[in-house]
Short mmCIF file of C-alpha atoms and ligand atoms in Angstrom, two decimals:
data_model
loop_
_atom_site.label_atom_id
_atom_site.label_comp_id
_atom_site.label_asym_id
_atom_site.label_seq_id
_atom_site.Cartn_x
_atom_site.Cartn_y
_atom_site.Cartn_z
CA MET A 1 -18.46 -27.90 -23.43
CA HIS A 2 -17.47 -23.92 -22.97
CA GLY A 3 -20.87 -22.24 -23.50
CA GLN A 4 -21.60 -19.51 -25.67
CA TRP A 5 -24.03 -16.02 -25.57
CA SER A 6 -27.58 -16.95 -27.12
CA SER A 7 -27.34 -13.65 -29.00
CA ARG A 8 -25.15 -10.45 -29.45
CA TRP A 9 -27.29 -8.50 -27.52
CA THR A 10 -26.93 -11.15 -24.48
CA PHE A 11 -23.80 -10.26 -24.80
CA ILE A 12 -24.18 -6.86 -25.07
CA LEU A 13 -26.10 -6.22 -22.11
CA ALA A 14 -23.69 -8.51 -19.88
CA ALA A 15 -20.96 -6.86 -20.69
CA THR A 16 -22.39 -3.19 -20.22
CA GLY A 17 -23.63 -4.73 -16.93
CA ALA A 18 -20.16 -5.59 -15.54
CA ALA A 19 -19.13 -2.22 -17.17
CA VAL A 20 -21.40 -0.10 -15.97
CA GLY A 21 -20.96 0.45 -11.88
CA LEU A 22 -20.08 2.43 -9.18
CA GLY A 23 -17.09 3.34 -11.78
CA ASN A 24 -19.50 5.23 -13.69
CA ILE A 25 -21.99 6.81 -11.56
CA TRP A 26 -19.99 7.07 -7.86
CA LYS A 27 -15.88 7.75 -9.39
CA PHE A 28 -16.63 9.55 -12.51
CA PRO A 29 -18.51 12.29 -10.87
CA TYR A 30 -16.03 12.89 -8.39
CA LEU A 31 -12.93 12.44 -10.24
CA THR A 32 -14.23 15.03 -12.45
CA GLY A 33 -15.04 17.65 -9.47
CA GLN A 34 -11.60 16.95 -7.91
CA ASN A 35 -9.70 17.73 -11.25
CA GLY A 36 -11.46 20.62 -12.26
CA GLY A 37 -14.60 19.38 -14.75
CA SER A 38 -14.17 19.59 -18.39
CA ALA A 39 -10.86 19.31 -19.38
CA PHE A 40 -10.80 16.09 -17.48
CA VAL A 41 -14.30 14.89 -19.19
CA LEU A 42 -12.55 15.87 -22.84
CA VAL A 43 -9.57 13.35 -22.18
CA TYR A 44 -11.74 10.59 -20.34
CA VAL A 45 -13.85 10.80 -24.05
CA VAL A 46 -10.77 11.15 -26.29
CA CYS A 47 -9.59 8.04 -24.15
CA VAL A 48 -12.03 5.81 -24.31
CA ALA A 49 -12.50 6.63 -28.08
CA ALA A 50 -8.77 5.94 -29.08
CA LEU A 51 -7.80 3.53 -26.48
CA GLY A 52 -10.70 2.27 -25.11
CA ILE A 53 -12.13 1.12 -28.29
CA PRO A 54 -9.82 -0.77 -30.03
CA LEU A 55 -8.19 -2.42 -26.75
CA MET A 56 -11.93 -3.28 -25.80
CA MET A 57 -11.71 -5.31 -29.11
CA ALA A 58 -8.08 -6.81 -28.51
CA GLU A 59 -9.37 -8.08 -25.45
CA ILE A 60 -12.74 -9.94 -26.41
CA LEU A 61 -10.11 -10.75 -29.69
CA LEU A 62 -8.22 -12.65 -27.23
CA GLY A 63 -10.50 -14.29 -25.12
CA ARG A 64 -12.66 -15.69 -28.04
CA ARG A 65 -9.04 -17.43 -28.99
CA GLY A 66 -8.02 -18.16 -25.72
CA ARG A 67 -11.45 -19.44 -24.29
CA SER A 68 -10.44 -19.67 -20.41
CA THR A 69 -9.35 -17.45 -17.28
CA PRO A 70 -7.36 -14.48 -18.25
CA ILE A 71 -4.06 -16.40 -16.95
CA ARG A 72 -4.86 -19.61 -18.79
CA THR A 73 -6.06 -17.84 -21.96
CA MET A 74 -2.42 -15.88 -21.77
CA GLN A 75 -0.48 -19.06 -21.46
CA VAL A 76 -2.52 -20.66 -24.59
CA LEU A 77 -1.91 -18.02 -26.74
CA ALA A 78 1.84 -17.40 -25.92
CA GLU A 79 2.19 -21.64 -26.57
CA GLU A 80 0.13 -20.85 -29.89
CA THR A 81 2.14 -17.74 -31.07
CA ARG A 82 5.24 -19.44 -29.47
CA ALA A 83 5.89 -16.06 -27.72
CA ALA A 84 7.84 -15.91 -23.95
CA GLN A 85 5.71 -17.70 -21.23
CA TRP A 86 6.10 -14.39 -19.12
CA TRP A 87 3.14 -12.39 -21.11
CA GLN A 88 1.27 -14.50 -18.79
CA ILE A 89 1.86 -11.41 -16.54
CA ILE A 90 -1.16 -10.22 -18.04
CA GLY A 91 -3.14 -12.43 -16.43
CA TRP A 92 -1.60 -12.35 -13.16
CA SER A 93 -1.60 -8.74 -13.20
CA GLY A 94 -5.14 -8.57 -13.85
CA THR A 95 -6.44 -10.72 -11.23
CA LEU A 96 -4.36 -9.66 -8.51
CA ALA A 97 -5.69 -6.03 -9.69
CA GLY A 98 -9.26 -7.50 -9.72
CA MET A 99 -8.91 -8.24 -5.59
CA LEU A 100 -7.54 -4.89 -5.25
CA ILE A 101 -9.94 -3.30 -6.49
CA LEU A 102 -12.92 -5.11 -5.31
CA SER A 103 -11.33 -4.56 -1.44
CA TYR A 104 -12.30 -1.00 -1.63
CA TYR A 105 -15.46 -1.50 -4.26
CA SER A 106 -16.80 -3.32 -1.50
CA VAL A 107 -16.66 -0.82 0.77
CA ILE A 108 -18.51 1.77 -1.67
CA GLY A 109 -20.84 -1.10 -2.18
CA GLY A 110 -21.33 -1.09 1.09
CA TRP A 111 -22.09 3.05 1.15
CA THR A 112 -24.62 2.44 -1.27
CA LEU A 113 -26.75 -0.42 0.79
CA ALA A 114 -26.59 1.78 3.95
CA TYR A 115 -28.06 4.64 1.86
CA ILE A 116 -30.98 2.33 0.31
CA PHE A 117 -32.04 2.22 4.16
CA LYS A 118 -31.40 5.74 4.65
CA SER A 119 -33.16 6.63 1.77
CA ALA A 120 -35.99 4.37 2.95
CA VAL A 121 -36.71 5.64 6.17
CA GLY A 122 -37.09 9.19 5.31
CA THR A 123 -33.35 11.05 6.46
CA PHE A 124 -33.53 13.19 3.33
CA SER A 125 -36.93 14.59 3.30
CA GLY A 126 -36.71 17.83 2.60
CA ALA A 127 -32.85 17.66 3.02
CA SER A 128 -30.41 20.92 2.37
CA GLY A 129 -27.10 20.23 0.82
CA GLN A 130 -25.61 21.04 4.14
CA PHE A 131 -27.52 18.49 5.88
CA ALA A 132 -26.62 15.73 3.02
CA ALA A 133 -22.85 16.48 3.43
CA ASP A 134 -23.03 16.38 7.38
CA THR A 135 -25.10 13.21 7.20
CA PHE A 136 -22.38 11.48 4.81
CA GLU A 137 -19.31 13.22 7.22
CA HIS A 138 -21.16 11.66 10.12
CA PHE A 139 -21.86 8.38 8.54
CA VAL A 140 -17.98 7.48 7.32
CA GLU A 141 -16.52 8.79 10.71
CA SER A 142 -18.07 5.49 12.07
CA PRO A 143 -15.48 2.29 11.21
CA THR A 144 -18.32 0.26 12.80
CA GLY A 145 -21.36 1.28 10.75
CA LEU A 146 -18.60 1.09 7.43
CA PHE A 147 -17.30 -1.92 8.68
CA PHE A 148 -21.02 -3.59 8.75
CA TRP A 149 -21.78 -2.79 5.64
CA HIS A 150 -18.93 -3.89 3.95
CA THR A 151 -19.29 -7.09 5.33
CA LEU A 152 -22.73 -7.79 3.96
CA PHE A 153 -21.71 -6.31 0.66
CA MET A 154 -19.05 -8.70 0.26
CA ILE A 155 -21.14 -11.62 1.81
CA LEU A 156 -23.59 -10.37 -1.17
CA THR A 157 -20.95 -10.71 -3.93
CA MET A 158 -19.65 -14.19 -2.54
CA GLY A 159 -22.87 -15.32 -1.99
CA VAL A 160 -23.71 -15.40 -5.77
CA VAL A 161 -19.94 -16.07 -6.86
CA ALA A 162 -20.55 -19.54 -4.29
CA GLY A 163 -23.59 -20.35 -5.83
CA GLY A 164 -22.09 -20.12 -9.31
CA VAL A 165 -25.76 -18.74 -9.97
CA GLN A 166 -24.31 -15.66 -12.17
CA GLY A 167 -26.77 -16.51 -14.92
CA GLY A 168 -30.00 -15.34 -12.97
CA LEU A 169 -28.01 -12.17 -11.65
CA GLU A 170 -27.73 -11.39 -15.38
CA LYS A 171 -30.94 -11.74 -16.50
CA ALA A 172 -32.18 -9.66 -13.59
CA VAL A 173 -29.58 -6.97 -14.75
CA GLN A 174 -31.30 -6.80 -18.42
CA ILE A 175 -33.70 -5.25 -16.72
CA LEU A 176 -32.77 -4.05 -14.22
CA MET A 177 -29.84 -1.87 -15.65
CA PRO A 178 -32.71 0.06 -18.27
CA THR A 179 -34.62 1.02 -15.35
CA LEU A 180 -31.38 2.68 -13.76
CA PHE A 181 -30.90 4.30 -16.97
CA PHE A 182 -34.32 5.93 -16.91
CA LEU A 183 -33.79 6.96 -13.11
CA LEU A 184 -30.56 8.56 -13.81
CA LEU A 185 -32.44 10.39 -16.76
CA LEU A 186 -35.09 11.60 -14.50
CA MET A 187 -32.28 12.80 -11.86
CA VAL A 188 -30.88 14.96 -14.83
CA GLY A 189 -34.75 16.10 -15.28
CA TYR A 190 -34.71 17.18 -11.90
CA SER A 191 -31.73 18.69 -12.28
CA MET A 192 -32.81 20.78 -15.19
CA THR A 193 -35.71 22.41 -12.37
CA THR A 194 -32.57 23.65 -10.15
CA GLY A 195 -31.62 26.45 -11.68
CA PHE A 196 -27.95 25.32 -12.21
CA PHE A 197 -28.28 23.02 -15.20
CA GLY A 198 -26.64 25.39 -17.35
CA LYS A 199 -23.69 26.01 -14.94
CA GLY A 200 -23.46 22.57 -14.56
CA LEU A 201 -23.21 21.67 -18.30
CA ALA A 202 -20.49 24.54 -18.78
CA PHE A 203 -18.50 22.33 -15.81
CA LEU A 204 -18.53 19.38 -17.48
CA PHE A 205 -18.36 20.61 -21.25
CA THR A 206 -16.48 23.97 -21.66
CA PRO A 207 -13.28 22.77 -22.20
CA ASP A 208 -10.77 24.80 -19.98
CA PHE A 209 -7.08 23.55 -20.33
CA SER A 210 -5.80 25.44 -17.91
CA LYS A 211 -7.08 23.06 -15.26
CA LEU A 212 -5.06 20.13 -17.25
CA SER A 213 -2.28 18.61 -15.13
CA GLY A 214 -0.21 15.48 -15.93
CA ALA A 215 -1.58 13.63 -12.99
CA SER A 216 -5.22 14.84 -14.08
CA MET A 217 -4.80 13.04 -17.62
CA LEU A 218 -3.40 9.99 -15.75
CA SER A 219 -6.71 10.22 -13.78
CA ALA A 220 -8.66 10.19 -16.82
CA MET A 221 -7.03 7.66 -18.65
CA GLY A 222 -7.08 5.41 -15.60
CA GLN A 223 -10.85 6.21 -15.24
CA ALA A 224 -11.13 5.15 -18.93
CA PHE A 225 -9.74 2.10 -17.92
CA PHE A 226 -11.63 1.26 -15.00
CA SER A 227 -15.06 2.60 -16.32
CA LEU A 228 -14.57 -0.24 -19.00
CA SER A 229 -12.97 -2.48 -16.94
CA LEU A 230 -10.16 -2.91 -19.47
CA GLY A 231 -6.76 -4.04 -19.00
CA MET A 232 -7.31 -6.88 -16.39
CA GLY A 233 -8.62 -9.70 -18.45
CA THR A 234 -12.42 -9.59 -17.22
CA ILE A 235 -13.05 -8.62 -20.57
CA MET A 236 -11.38 -11.62 -22.05
CA ILE A 237 -13.45 -14.03 -20.02
CA TYR A 238 -16.71 -12.44 -21.49
CA GLY A 239 -15.02 -12.07 -24.81
CA SER A 240 -14.35 -16.05 -24.48
CA TYR A 241 -18.32 -16.56 -24.82
CA VAL A 242 -18.70 -14.54 -28.10
CA PRO A 243 -20.44 -16.56 -30.74
CA LYS A 244 -17.76 -16.68 -33.77
CA ASP A 245 -20.39 -14.51 -36.11
CA THR A 246 -20.58 -11.66 -33.97
CA SER A 247 -18.83 -8.25 -34.83
CA ILE A 248 -16.30 -7.70 -32.22
CA ALA A 249 -15.63 -4.06 -33.34
CA SER A 250 -19.35 -2.44 -33.43
CA THR A 251 -20.14 -4.69 -30.18
CA SER A 252 -17.15 -2.76 -28.66
CA ILE A 253 -18.34 0.45 -29.79
CA ILE A 254 -21.40 0.00 -28.63
CA ILE A 255 -20.69 -1.28 -25.16
CA ALA A 256 -18.00 1.84 -24.68
CA LEU A 257 -20.66 4.20 -26.31
CA ALA A 258 -23.56 3.15 -23.51
CA ASP A 259 -20.89 3.05 -20.39
CA THR A 260 -19.99 6.38 -21.14
CA LEU A 261 -23.54 7.86 -21.52
CA VAL A 262 -24.24 6.60 -18.09
CA ALA A 263 -21.06 8.24 -16.72
CA LEU A 264 -22.11 11.50 -18.38
CA LEU A 265 -25.44 11.40 -17.30
CA ALA A 266 -24.29 10.77 -13.66
CA GLY A 267 -22.26 14.03 -13.91
CA MET A 268 -25.14 15.80 -15.54
CA ALA A 269 -27.34 14.94 -12.86
CA ILE A 270 -24.70 15.76 -10.23
CA PHE A 271 -23.13 18.96 -11.06
CA PRO A 272 -26.09 21.32 -11.39
CA ILE A 273 -27.27 20.11 -7.48
CA VAL A 274 -23.60 20.89 -6.47
CA PHE A 275 -23.88 24.13 -7.71
CA ALA A 276 -27.33 24.90 -6.80
CA ASN A 277 -26.38 23.48 -3.09
CA ASN A 278 -23.38 25.62 -3.06
CA LEU A 279 -21.38 22.23 -2.41
CA GLU A 280 -17.65 21.87 -3.32
CA PRO A 281 -17.27 19.77 -6.47
CA GLY A 282 -14.17 18.61 -5.18
CA SER A 283 -15.25 17.09 -2.23
CA GLY A 284 -14.12 13.41 -2.99
CA PRO A 285 -15.63 9.97 -3.01
CA GLY A 286 -18.56 11.26 -0.89
CA LEU A 287 -20.08 13.38 -3.52
CA ILE A 288 -22.92 11.18 -5.33
CA PHE A 289 -23.96 10.53 -1.56
CA GLN A 290 -23.77 14.21 -0.57
CA THR A 291 -25.70 15.41 -3.64
CA LEU A 292 -28.16 13.11 -4.73
CA PRO A 293 -30.11 12.66 -1.30
CA VAL A 294 -30.72 16.67 -1.97
CA ALA A 295 -32.39 15.91 -4.82
CA PHE A 296 -34.36 12.70 -3.63
CA GLY A 297 -35.40 14.92 -0.40
CA ASN A 298 -36.95 17.40 -2.76
CA MET A 299 -38.94 15.98 -5.65
CA ASN A 300 -42.19 14.44 -5.60
CA GLY A 301 -41.96 10.59 -4.67
CA GLY A 302 -38.56 10.88 -3.89
CA LEU A 303 -38.54 8.41 -1.13
CA ALA A 304 -39.46 5.65 -3.13
CA PHE A 305 -37.04 6.92 -6.32
CA GLY A 306 -34.40 7.48 -3.72
CA SER A 307 -34.41 4.18 -1.98
CA LEU A 308 -34.92 2.56 -5.74
CA PHE A 309 -31.96 4.86 -7.17
CA PHE A 310 -29.55 3.20 -4.10
CA ILE A 311 -30.95 -0.33 -5.21
CA LEU A 312 -30.30 0.25 -8.81
CA LEU A 313 -27.05 1.21 -7.76
CA LEU A 314 -26.16 -1.44 -5.68
CA VAL A 315 -27.24 -4.34 -8.34
CA ALA A 316 -25.10 -2.25 -10.77
CA ALA A 317 -22.25 -2.57 -8.00
CA TRP A 318 -22.77 -6.27 -7.70
CA THR A 319 -22.71 -7.56 -10.91
CA SER A 320 -19.00 -5.45 -11.55
CA SER A 321 -18.23 -6.68 -8.24
CA ILE A 322 -18.77 -10.41 -9.02
CA SER A 323 -16.77 -9.89 -12.28
CA LEU A 324 -13.52 -8.55 -10.28
CA ILE A 325 -13.60 -11.34 -7.88
CA GLU A 326 -14.60 -13.93 -10.57
CA PRO A 327 -10.75 -14.55 -12.40
CA PHE A 328 -9.20 -15.06 -9.19
CA VAL A 329 -12.06 -17.54 -8.16
CA THR A 330 -11.93 -19.98 -11.53
CA TRP A 331 -8.23 -19.58 -10.95
CA LEU A 332 -8.07 -21.32 -7.61
CA ILE A 333 -10.55 -23.88 -8.72
CA GLU A 334 -8.78 -24.69 -11.87
CA THR A 335 -5.82 -24.65 -9.80
CA PHE A 336 -5.53 -26.23 -6.65
CA GLY A 337 -9.12 -28.16 -7.01
CA LEU A 338 -10.79 -26.42 -4.86
CA SER A 339 -14.69 -26.79 -4.82
CA ARG A 340 -16.41 -23.76 -6.02
CA VAL A 341 -17.61 -22.47 -2.35
CA LYS A 342 -14.49 -23.04 -0.74
CA ALA A 343 -12.54 -20.49 -3.77
CA ALA A 344 -15.41 -18.44 -3.00
CA VAL A 345 -15.07 -18.44 0.74
CA TYR A 346 -11.15 -18.09 0.36
CA SER A 347 -11.05 -15.07 -1.76
CA GLY A 348 -13.58 -13.60 -0.24
CA VAL A 349 -12.14 -13.39 3.10
CA ALA A 350 -8.93 -12.37 1.80
CA THR A 351 -10.40 -9.52 -0.33
CA TRP A 352 -12.61 -8.28 2.82
CA LEU A 353 -9.72 -8.34 5.01
CA LEU A 354 -7.84 -6.21 2.70
CA GLY A 355 -10.85 -3.86 2.09
CA LEU A 356 -10.54 -2.98 5.91
CA GLY A 357 -7.52 -0.74 5.39
CA THR A 358 -9.92 1.73 2.96
CA VAL A 359 -12.66 1.39 6.09
CA LEU A 360 -10.36 2.76 8.33
CA SER A 361 -8.41 4.77 5.47
CA PHE A 362 -12.45 7.49 5.81
CA ASN A 363 -11.82 7.88 9.86
CA TRP A 364 -9.74 6.56 12.30
CA GLY A 365 -6.77 6.25 9.42
CA ALA A 366 -7.55 9.24 7.34
CA LYS A 367 -4.06 10.69 8.51
CA VAL A 368 -2.12 7.90 7.53
CA LYS A 369 -0.56 8.48 4.17
CA PHE A 370 1.80 6.71 2.05
CA PHE A 371 3.06 8.97 -0.47
CA GLY A 372 0.53 11.70 0.25
CA LEU A 373 -2.05 8.59 -0.42
CA THR A 374 -4.50 7.40 2.26
CA PHE A 375 -4.91 3.53 2.16
CA PHE A 376 -7.82 3.83 -0.37
CA GLU A 377 -6.32 6.51 -2.22
CA LEU A 378 -3.52 4.36 -2.96
CA LEU A 379 -5.10 1.12 -3.78
CA ASP A 380 -6.95 3.20 -6.44
CA TYR A 381 -3.92 4.85 -7.79
CA ILE A 382 -2.20 1.56 -8.16
CA THR A 383 -4.63 -0.50 -9.99
CA SER A 384 -6.43 2.22 -11.69
CA ASN A 385 -3.59 4.74 -12.76
CA LEU A 386 -1.17 1.59 -13.31
CA MET A 387 -2.06 -1.74 -13.34
CA LEU A 388 -5.11 -0.86 -15.58
CA PRO A 389 -3.20 0.80 -18.31
CA LEU A 390 0.14 -1.04 -18.19
CA GLY A 391 -2.20 -4.48 -18.69
CA GLY A 392 -3.58 -2.57 -21.39
CA ILE A 393 -0.30 -2.06 -22.80
CA LEU A 394 0.44 -5.46 -22.86
CA ILE A 395 -2.45 -6.64 -24.29
CA ALA A 396 -2.41 -4.02 -27.08
CA LEU A 397 1.06 -5.13 -27.79
CA PHE A 398 0.32 -8.98 -27.96
CA ALA A 399 -2.86 -8.61 -29.93
CA GLY A 400 -1.20 -6.27 -32.60
CA TRP A 401 2.64 -7.84 -32.23
CA LEU A 402 2.46 -11.43 -31.89
CA MET A 403 -0.85 -12.82 -32.52
CA LYS A 404 -0.90 -14.14 -36.48
CA VAL A 405 -2.48 -11.03 -38.68
CA GLU A 406 -4.38 -13.80 -40.28
CA SER A 407 -5.98 -14.91 -37.10
CA THR A 408 -6.45 -11.00 -35.80
CA LYS A 409 -7.93 -10.97 -39.24
CA ALA A 410 -10.64 -13.83 -39.26
CA GLU A 411 -11.42 -12.78 -35.24
CA LEU A 412 -12.19 -9.22 -35.97
CA ARG A 413 -13.80 -9.86 -39.77
CA ILE A 414 -13.58 -6.11 -40.51
CA MET A 415 -14.95 -5.76 -43.76
CA ASN A 416 -13.26 -2.62 -44.49
CA PRO A 417 -9.33 -2.94 -45.36
CA GLY A 418 -8.50 0.96 -43.85
CA ALA A 419 -10.75 0.08 -40.51
CA PHE A 420 -8.54 -3.09 -39.70
CA VAL A 421 -5.29 -1.06 -40.47
CA ALA A 422 -6.54 2.06 -38.00
CA TRP A 423 -7.25 -0.90 -35.80
CA GLN A 424 -3.71 -2.28 -36.18
CA VAL A 425 -2.18 0.97 -35.63
CA LEU A 426 -3.99 2.12 -33.16
CA VAL A 427 -3.28 -1.18 -30.99
CA ARG A 428 0.57 -1.40 -32.32
CA TYR A 429 1.31 2.03 -31.94
CA ILE A 430 -0.74 4.64 -30.47
CA ALA A 431 -2.22 3.34 -27.53
CA PRO A 432 1.18 2.00 -26.14
CA ILE A 433 2.71 5.31 -27.03
CA ALA A 434 -0.07 7.29 -25.31
CA VAL A 435 -0.02 5.43 -22.21
CA PHE A 436 3.39 5.29 -21.86
CA ILE A 437 4.02 9.60 -22.60
CA VAL A 438 0.57 9.64 -19.92
CA LEU A 439 2.54 7.78 -17.09
CA LEU A 440 6.07 9.23 -17.90
CA ASN A 441 4.31 12.97 -18.20
CA SER A 442 2.44 12.24 -14.63
CA LEU A 443 6.09 11.38 -13.05
CA GLY A 444 7.25 14.40 -14.38
CA ILE A 445 9.73 12.83 -16.12
CA LEU A 446 8.27 14.61 -19.58
N1 LIG B 1 -16.06 -0.95 -14.56
C1 LIG B 1 -16.22 -1.17 -13.38
C2 LIG B 1 -17.39 -0.14 -12.97
O1 LIG B 1 -17.20 1.21 -13.67
O2 LIG B 1 -17.84 0.26 -11.84
C3 LIG B 1 -15.28 -1.75 -12.13
C4 LIG B 1 -14.75 -2.37 -12.86
C5 LIG B 1 -15.32 -3.82 -12.80
C6 LIG B 1 -13.49 -2.69 -12.95
C7 LIG B 1 -14.72 -5.30 -13.70
C8 LIG B 1 -13.02 -3.66 -13.86
C9 LIG B 1 -13.30 -4.99 -13.79
F1 LIG B 1 -12.82 -5.87 -13.79
#
């Protein structure tokens, strides 16, 4: 028997737990910094609202109808709608994207692990911005350290996947995620005392369109997909457990709001510290590791708060990492009849090996470039900026054009006819066209 979430809130919390991860707290701030701030934030928020919410509805809807792994769900739905079997590509590309993303996500999850220990032993007591920046530089210079932490993070992830004990972790998340949220608020409170809070806010929220390029628009759109875990079928799996009488629309809106709020709070916590300490907003993937320790090192009780913050960030990363690999693991089990443990070990080892490329891209291999990008940047570009948006287009087209209108209507249960038409227009035309334009524009074609 296929299970079901016990209530709408359990689903909302579980889906938010999977959506909120390193993407919100690690990636959003550094991408914002690299892309000049406010205009990037604005495009990101518009993408979440106009593309993210309707697409999340589409994914949940397909999941609730197909009730299986993304690959199998798309197979079932293609049969049901007499659509061509190649629509399964949505499931394939999503499953692959999950592995590719996890390979580097695990390396950054490893950084989080390392920072729990660094904070706990008082490395950052009284730290200056320069000290925190140097500590990070020094940390990523050593492949052996990164190798160790990446390995440990992958073992943690695969341990849960192999044990099939996601349920326990999800329950823990229901307490830990709200705690993380409060700690973020506390960090924003600290940032207010730096004297640079206004400057941080202006950087994030005063639109400066001169900073907007095709590449930064694509990056903002990709980040919207990444942060909401869209375009790769993860949400489909979650959707398959949603009770029939749950409103998909309002649920999607709540998840998107919560996810975006966490990202914006992270930005509001970090940029005032950046400016107060003369750090570089565009310094890249190390940004939160170079800024937050300064706050912990200089606030009362910072040792405890700092360690707790990185522990919670680890848990947030952990739940997301499980949802990244789960489609592949389930597919291995269903297709080859492997045991869960074997499937977890095989997929874990493969992903871990690929992750070594990311480990090296921050030190020995930093100069090895593919199209001007390091290995890590290349993987991130291919997944966030290409695979997820393209997967999203296909999901939108499938839900908008191939599913029978009666079935989408029955699933979505939107009472207001105008709202249903609005959703239809968004998934049929606006989302696919917008994604396409942004992609072409970033390639300099449009
Ligand atoms: N949304 C997660 C984050 O923001 O960290 C990353 C992610 C998880 C992306 C699961 C995609 C996914 F399927």
